[in-house]
Amino acid sequence: MTHTITLLPGDGIGPEVAEAAREIVEAAGVSVKWEEYSAPLEDGKRVGEFPREQAVASVRRTHVALKGPMATAVAGGAPSINVALRKELDLYANLRPVRNVAGVSSRWTGVDLVIVRENTEDLYAGLEHTVVPGVVESLKIITERASTRIARFAFEYAQKNGRKKIHAIHKANIMKLSDGLFLNSIRDVAKEYPEIEYREMIVDNTCMQLVMNPAQFDVLLLPNLYGDVVSDLAAGLVGGLGVVPSGNIGDEAALFEAVHGTAPDIVGKGIANPTALVMSAAMMLNYLDEVEASRRISGALDKVYREGKYTTRDVGGTASARQFTRAVIGALS
Ligand code: NAI
């Protein structure tokens, strides 16, 4: 069967890593018709608008997308396209498996956790305004509906994937109403899954616990902002942003992307590490029930990393992105 997949290569190193991921997916024997959308680029820089409406319409048709990173201006400028895509497509669950990659040196071994982040509300609702000059208000939106929905996603995910324990992460001691509602909604859902151990932890303590003893965690369930911050922290435990994939999943569609950004400092040098997007593509293939192809890609990555001959500089190697891609294709069994 041929899958139709929306491909959004993105900005900066996005097109470089997207090309690698596309080649590896095809080499794994998956037949794909790609619907590609990107902003016009010159020297890796966006020189026109990203065709958001067409891209969203495409994902609504194909129900699945693979996406490279997209640049967002800091303090001002247009709102994030990443956040807009997640909201418009109602991709309410952000799923980030974080585990050690053999051969990548990291602070810890034995890390194997999954971050489930609510993806549509919280401070990312983007509702900010100037009350009077010098005073800005930013609204943190938490609803029972979204909190219950993400809790159900997390418990279902845990059940289907043999996960044993869920920590709900919060700051309900201070934000008693908003994080309180998040927590209460999760408690209600947790009662329906007595076989999964349910715990709660305050977000600042969670950061310390992750750095001190990450192996105690299995699934972490967080509202949007804490989820964003904690998932980068977790990536740092296993070797950094270059080796962590993610999926943004809704009831109608899913979009898979690397956790890292556009890496403006290394654009066009041919040294960007495609691993995170390739891992995201492997997650996407599982979602499409191409389980065998997904397994082959994960196995090939594992082999290349164990051998350590063709890894990129960010993980201590010397290979170019092309050499790495060719090595992964060669390792597909
Ligand atoms: P970044 O992730 O782009 O870069 C941080 C550091 O990691 C840089 O030194 C970079 O060279 C390195 N790095 C990142 N990915 C790498 C890879 N695949 N291979 C080798 N090295 C890699 O983070 P930064 O600089 O904070 O953000 C740059 C832009 O990316 C911003 O406009 C930001 O908004 C955007 N961004 C987009 C995301 C998305 O589309 N999902 C996620 C995060 C950031």
Coordinates of C-alpha atoms and ligand atoms in Angstrom, one line a residue:
M1 CA 0.0 0.0 0.0
T2 CA 1.1 3.6 -0.7
H3 CA 0.8 6.1 2.2
T4 CA 0.2 9.7 1.5
I5 CA 2.2 11.8 4.0
T6 CA 2.5 15.5 4.3
L7 CA 6.1 16.6 4.5
L8 CA 7.0 20.0 6.0
P9 CA 10.8 20.2 5.8
G10 CA 10.9 23.5 7.7
D11 CA 13.6 26.1 8.1
G12 CA 17.4 26.1 8.8
I13 CA 18.7 22.5 9.0
G14 CA 15.1 21.3 8.5
P15 CA 15.4 20.5 4.8
E16 CA 18.7 18.7 5.4
V17 CA 17.4 16.4 8.1
A18 CA 14.0 16.0 6.3
E19 CA 15.7 14.8 3.1
A20 CA 17.7 12.2 5.2
A21 CA 14.5 11.0 6.9
R22 CA 12.6 10.7 3.6
E23 CA 15.4 8.7 2.0
I24 CA 15.6 6.3 5.0
V25 CA 11.8 5.8 5.1
E26 CA 11.8 4.9 1.4
A27 CA 14.9 2.7 1.8
A28 CA 13.1 0.8 4.5
G29 CA 10.6 -0.3 1.9
V30 CA 7.7 2.0 2.6
S31 CA 5.9 3.3 -0.4
V32 CA 5.1 7.0 0.2
K33 CA 3.5 9.8 -1.9
W34 CA 4.8 12.9 -0.2
E35 CA 2.8 16.2 -0.2
E36 CA 5.5 18.8 0.5
Y37 CA 5.0 22.3 1.7
S38 CA 7.6 24.8 2.7
A39 CA 8.3 28.6 2.7
P40 CA 10.5 29.8 -0.1
L41 CA 14.1 29.5 1.1
E42 CA 17.3 31.2 0.1
D43 CA 20.6 30.0 1.8
G44 CA 18.4 28.2 4.3
K45 CA 16.6 31.4 5.3
R46 CA 12.9 31.8 4.9
V47 CA 12.2 34.5 2.2
G48 CA 8.5 34.2 2.1
E49 CA 5.5 33.0 4.1
F50 CA 5.0 29.4 5.0
P51 CA 1.8 28.2 3.2
R52 CA 0.0 27.3 6.4
E53 CA -3.5 27.0 5.1
Q54 CA -2.4 24.6 2.3
A55 CA -0.3 22.6 4.8
V56 CA -3.1 22.3 7.3
A57 CA -5.6 21.2 4.5
S58 CA -3.0 18.6 3.4
V59 CA -2.7 17.1 6.9
R60 CA -6.5 17.1 7.2
R61 CA -6.5 14.9 4.0
T62 CA -3.5 12.7 4.7
H63 CA -4.0 12.5 8.6
V64 CA -0.2 12.3 9.0
A65 CA 2.8 14.6 8.7
L66 CA 6.5 14.6 9.1
K67 CA 7.9 18.0 10.0
G68 CA 11.3 19.6 10.3
P69 CA 11.9 22.5 12.7
M70 CA 10.5 26.0 11.9
A71 CA 12.0 29.3 13.1
T72 CA 10.0 31.5 15.5
A73 CA 10.9 35.1 16.2
V74 CA 11.7 35.8 19.9
A75 CA 9.9 38.6 21.7
G76 CA 7.8 40.0 18.9
G77 CA 7.2 39.0 15.3
A78 CA 4.7 36.5 14.0
P79 CA 3.3 33.8 16.3
S80 CA 4.8 30.3 16.2
I81 CA 3.7 28.2 13.2
N82 CA 4.5 25.1 15.3
V83 CA 2.0 26.1 17.9
A84 CA -0.5 27.2 15.3
L85 CA -0.3 23.8 13.5
R86 CA -0.8 21.9 16.8
K87 CA -3.8 24.1 17.7
E88 CA -5.5 24.1 14.2
L89 CA -5.2 20.4 13.8
D90 CA -6.1 19.8 17.5
L91 CA -3.0 17.7 18.0
Y92 CA -3.5 17.7 21.8
A93 CA -1.0 15.1 22.9
N94 CA 2.7 15.7 22.6
L95 CA 4.6 12.4 23.0
R96 CA 8.3 12.3 23.6
P97 CA 10.0 9.1 24.4
V98 CA 13.4 9.7 26.0
R99 CA 15.8 6.9 26.2
N100 CA 19.6 6.3 26.0
V101 CA 21.0 5.6 22.6
A102 CA 23.8 3.1 22.6
G103 CA 27.1 4.8 21.8
V104 CA 25.9 8.3 22.7
S105 CA 27.7 9.5 25.8
S106 CA 25.4 10.9 28.3
R107 CA 25.1 11.7 32.0
W108 CA 23.0 8.7 32.7
T109 CA 22.4 5.2 31.5
G110 CA 19.1 3.3 32.0
V111 CA 16.9 6.3 31.1
D112 CA 13.7 5.1 29.5
L113 CA 10.9 7.5 30.1
V114 CA 8.0 9.0 28.1
I115 CA 6.8 12.6 28.3
V116 CA 3.1 13.2 27.6
R117 CA 2.6 16.9 27.3
E118 CA -0.8 18.7 26.9
N119 CA -0.4 20.6 23.6
T120 CA -3.2 23.0 23.1
E121 CA -3.6 25.3 26.1
D122 CA -1.9 26.6 29.3
L123 CA 0.3 29.7 28.8
Y124 CA 0.7 28.6 25.1
A125 CA -2.9 29.8 24.5
G126 CA -1.0 33.0 23.3
L127 CA -3.4 35.3 25.1
E128 CA -1.2 38.2 26.1
H129 CA -1.9 41.9 26.3
T130 CA -0.5 45.1 27.7
V131 CA -2.7 46.2 30.6
V132 CA -1.0 49.6 30.9
P133 CA 2.5 50.5 29.7
G134 CA 5.0 48.5 31.7
V135 CA 2.4 45.8 32.8
V136 CA 1.6 42.7 30.7
E137 CA -0.9 40.0 31.4
S138 CA -0.4 36.5 30.0
L139 CA -3.3 34.1 30.5
K140 CA -2.9 30.5 31.6
I141 CA -5.9 28.6 30.3
I142 CA -6.5 25.1 31.8
T143 CA -9.8 23.3 31.1
E144 CA -11.3 20.2 32.5
R145 CA -11.9 18.9 29.0
A146 CA -8.3 19.2 27.8
S147 CA -6.9 17.9 31.1
T148 CA -9.2 14.9 31.1
R149 CA -8.4 14.2 27.4
I150 CA -4.6 14.3 27.9
A151 CA -4.9 12.1 31.0
R152 CA -6.9 9.5 29.1
F153 CA -4.3 9.6 26.3
A154 CA -1.5 9.0 28.8
F155 CA -3.2 6.2 30.6
E156 CA -4.2 4.5 27.4
Y157 CA -0.7 4.9 26.0
A158 CA 0.8 3.4 29.2
Q159 CA -1.6 0.5 29.1
K160 CA -0.9 -0.3 25.4
N161 CA 2.8 0.1 25.7
G162 CA 3.5 -1.9 28.9
R163 CA 4.3 1.2 31.0
K164 CA 3.7 0.8 34.7
K165 CA 3.7 4.2 36.4
I166 CA 2.5 7.7 35.6
H167 CA 3.7 10.9 37.4
A168 CA 1.4 13.9 37.0
I169 CA 3.6 17.0 37.2
H170 CA 2.1 20.3 38.6
K171 CA 2.5 23.4 40.7
A172 CA -0.9 23.2 42.3
N173 CA 0.5 24.3 45.6
I174 CA 0.8 27.8 44.1
M175 CA -1.6 27.8 41.1
K176 CA -4.3 26.1 43.1
L177 CA -7.1 26.7 40.6
S178 CA -5.4 26.1 37.2
D179 CA -3.0 23.3 38.1
G180 CA -5.5 22.2 40.7
L181 CA -8.0 21.6 37.9
F182 CA -5.4 19.8 35.8
L183 CA -4.6 17.5 38.7
N184 CA -8.2 16.8 39.8
S185 CA -9.1 15.9 36.2
I186 CA -6.2 13.4 36.1
R187 CA -7.1 11.9 39.5
D188 CA -10.5 11.1 38.1
V189 CA -9.1 9.3 35.1
A190 CA -6.4 7.5 37.1
K191 CA -9.1 5.7 39.1
E192 CA -10.2 3.9 35.9
Y193 CA -6.7 2.4 35.5
P194 CA -5.9 0.8 38.9
E195 CA -3.2 -1.4 37.3
I196 CA -1.1 1.7 36.6
E197 CA 0.7 3.2 39.6
Y198 CA -0.3 6.9 39.8
R199 CA 1.9 9.5 41.5
E200 CA 2.0 13.3 41.7
M201 CA 5.1 15.5 41.8
I202 CA 5.7 19.3 41.9
V203 CA 7.5 20.5 38.8
D204 CA 10.6 22.1 40.5
N205 CA 11.2 18.9 42.5
T206 CA 10.7 16.9 39.3
C207 CA 13.5 18.8 37.6
M208 CA 15.9 18.0 40.5
Q209 CA 14.7 14.3 40.6
L210 CA 15.2 14.0 36.9
V211 CA 18.8 15.2 37.2
M212 CA 19.5 13.1 40.3
N213 CA 17.7 9.8 39.5
P214 CA 15.9 9.7 36.1
A215 CA 15.5 5.9 36.2
Q216 CA 12.7 6.3 38.8
F217 CA 10.4 7.8 36.1
D218 CA 8.3 5.9 33.5
V219 CA 5.6 8.2 32.1
L220 CA 5.4 11.9 33.0
L221 CA 2.2 13.7 32.3
L222 CA 2.4 17.5 32.2
P223 CA 0.6 20.7 31.2
N224 CA 2.0 22.5 28.1
L225 CA 4.6 24.8 29.5
Y226 CA 6.2 22.5 32.1
G227 CA 6.1 19.8 29.4
D228 CA 8.1 21.9 27.0
V229 CA 10.7 22.8 29.6
V230 CA 11.0 19.3 31.2
S231 CA 11.2 17.5 27.9
D232 CA 14.3 19.5 26.9
L233 CA 15.8 18.8 30.3
A234 CA 15.1 15.1 29.8
A235 CA 16.7 15.2 26.3
G236 CA 19.8 16.5 28.0
L237 CA 20.0 13.4 30.1
V238 CA 20.4 11.1 27.1
G239 CA 22.7 13.1 24.9
G240 CA 20.8 16.2 23.8
L241 CA 18.2 17.4 21.3
G242 CA 19.8 15.6 18.4
V243 CA 18.6 12.1 19.6
V244 CA 15.0 12.7 20.8
P245 CA 11.9 12.3 18.6
S246 CA 8.4 13.4 19.2
G247 CA 4.8 13.0 18.0
N248 CA 2.0 15.5 18.2
I249 CA -1.1 13.4 18.2
G250 CA -4.8 14.1 17.9
D251 CA -7.9 12.1 17.2
E252 CA -7.9 12.9 13.5
A253 CA -4.3 13.4 12.6
A254 CA -0.7 13.2 13.9
L255 CA 2.4 15.2 13.2
F256 CA 5.9 13.8 13.9
E257 CA 8.9 16.1 14.5
A258 CA 12.3 16.3 16.1
V259 CA 12.5 18.2 19.4
H260 CA 15.4 20.4 18.2
G261 CA 15.1 23.7 16.4
T262 CA 16.5 25.1 13.2
A263 CA 20.1 25.2 14.4
P264 CA 21.0 28.5 12.6
D265 CA 24.6 28.1 13.6
I266 CA 25.2 25.0 11.5
V267 CA 22.8 25.5 8.5
G268 CA 24.3 24.4 5.2
K269 CA 27.4 22.9 6.7
G270 CA 26.2 19.3 6.1
I271 CA 26.8 18.4 9.7
A272 CA 23.2 18.4 11.1
N273 CA 22.3 15.2 12.9
P274 CA 19.2 13.7 11.2
T275 CA 18.7 11.1 14.0
A276 CA 15.9 12.9 15.9
L277 CA 13.8 13.3 12.7
V278 CA 14.6 9.8 11.6
M279 CA 13.5 8.5 15.0
S280 CA 10.3 10.6 14.6
A281 CA 9.8 9.0 11.2
A282 CA 10.1 5.6 12.9
M283 CA 7.4 6.7 15.4
M284 CA 5.3 7.8 12.5
L285 CA 5.6 4.4 10.8
N286 CA 4.3 2.7 13.9
Y287 CA 1.4 5.1 13.9
L288 CA 0.7 4.0 10.3
D289 CA 1.0 0.3 11.3
E290 CA 4.2 -0.1 9.3
V291 CA 5.6 -1.7 12.4
E292 CA 8.2 -3.8 10.6
A293 CA 9.7 -0.9 8.7
S294 CA 9.8 1.1 11.9
R295 CA 11.6 -1.7 13.7
R296 CA 14.1 -1.9 10.8
I297 CA 14.9 1.8 11.0
S298 CA 15.3 1.7 14.8
G299 CA 17.6 -1.3 14.4
A300 CA 19.7 0.4 11.7
L301 CA 20.1 3.5 13.9
D302 CA 21.1 1.3 16.8
K303 CA 23.7 -0.5 14.7
V304 CA 25.2 2.7 13.3
Y305 CA 25.5 4.2 16.8
R306 CA 26.9 1.0 18.3
E307 CA 29.6 0.9 15.6
G308 CA 30.2 4.6 16.2
K309 CA 32.0 5.1 12.8
Y310 CA 29.5 7.3 11.1
T311 CA 28.0 9.5 13.8
T312 CA 27.8 13.3 13.6
R313 CA 29.8 15.9 15.5
D314 CA 27.1 16.8 18.0
V315 CA 27.4 13.3 19.5
G316 CA 31.2 13.2 19.3
G317 CA 31.6 11.7 15.8
T318 CA 33.1 13.1 12.6
A319 CA 30.7 12.0 9.9
S320 CA 28.7 14.4 7.7
A321 CA 24.9 14.1 7.6
R322 CA 25.2 12.4 4.1
Q323 CA 27.7 9.8 5.5
F324 CA 25.4 9.1 8.4
T325 CA 22.3 8.7 6.2
R326 CA 24.2 6.3 3.9
A327 CA 25.4 4.3 6.8
V328 CA 21.8 4.0 8.2
I329 CA 20.5 2.9 4.8
G330 CA 23.4 0.4 4.6
A331 CA 22.5 -1.0 8.1
L332 CA 18.8 -1.7 7.2
S333 CA 18.4 -5.4 7.5
Ligands
NAI1 P1 18.2 24.7 18.3 O1 17.7 23.3 18.7 O2 18.0 25.1 16.9 O3 19.8 24.7 18.6 C1 20.4 24.5 19.9 C2 21.8 24.0 19.7 O4 21.7 22.6 19.3 C3 22.6 24.6 18.5 O5 24.0 24.7 18.9 C4 22.4 23.7 17.4 O6 23.5 23.7 16.4 C5 22.3 22.3 18.0 N1 21.5 21.4 17.3 C6 20.1 21.4 17.2 N2 19.7 20.4 16.4 C7 20.8 19.8 15.9 C8 21.0 18.7 15.1 N3 20.0 18.0 14.5 N4 22.2 18.3 14.8 C9 23.3 18.9 15.4 N5 23.2 20.0 16.2 C10 21.9 20.4 16.5 O7 17.6 25.7 19.3 P2 17.5 27.3 19.3 O8 18.8 27.9 18.8 O9 17.0 27.7 20.6 O10 16.3 27.7 18.2 C11 16.6 28.1 16.9 C12 15.2 28.3 16.2 O11 14.5 27.0 16.2 C13 14.3 29.3 16.9 O12 13.7 30.1 15.9 C14 13.2 28.4 17.5 O13 12.0 29.1 17.6 C15 13.2 27.2 16.6 N6 12.6 26.0 17.2 C16 11.7 25.3 16.4 C17 11.2 24.1 16.9 C18 10.3 23.3 16.1 O14 10.1 23.6 15.0 N7 9.6 22.3 16.7 C19 11.7 23.6 18.3 C20 12.7 24.4 18.9 C21 13.1 25.6 18.4

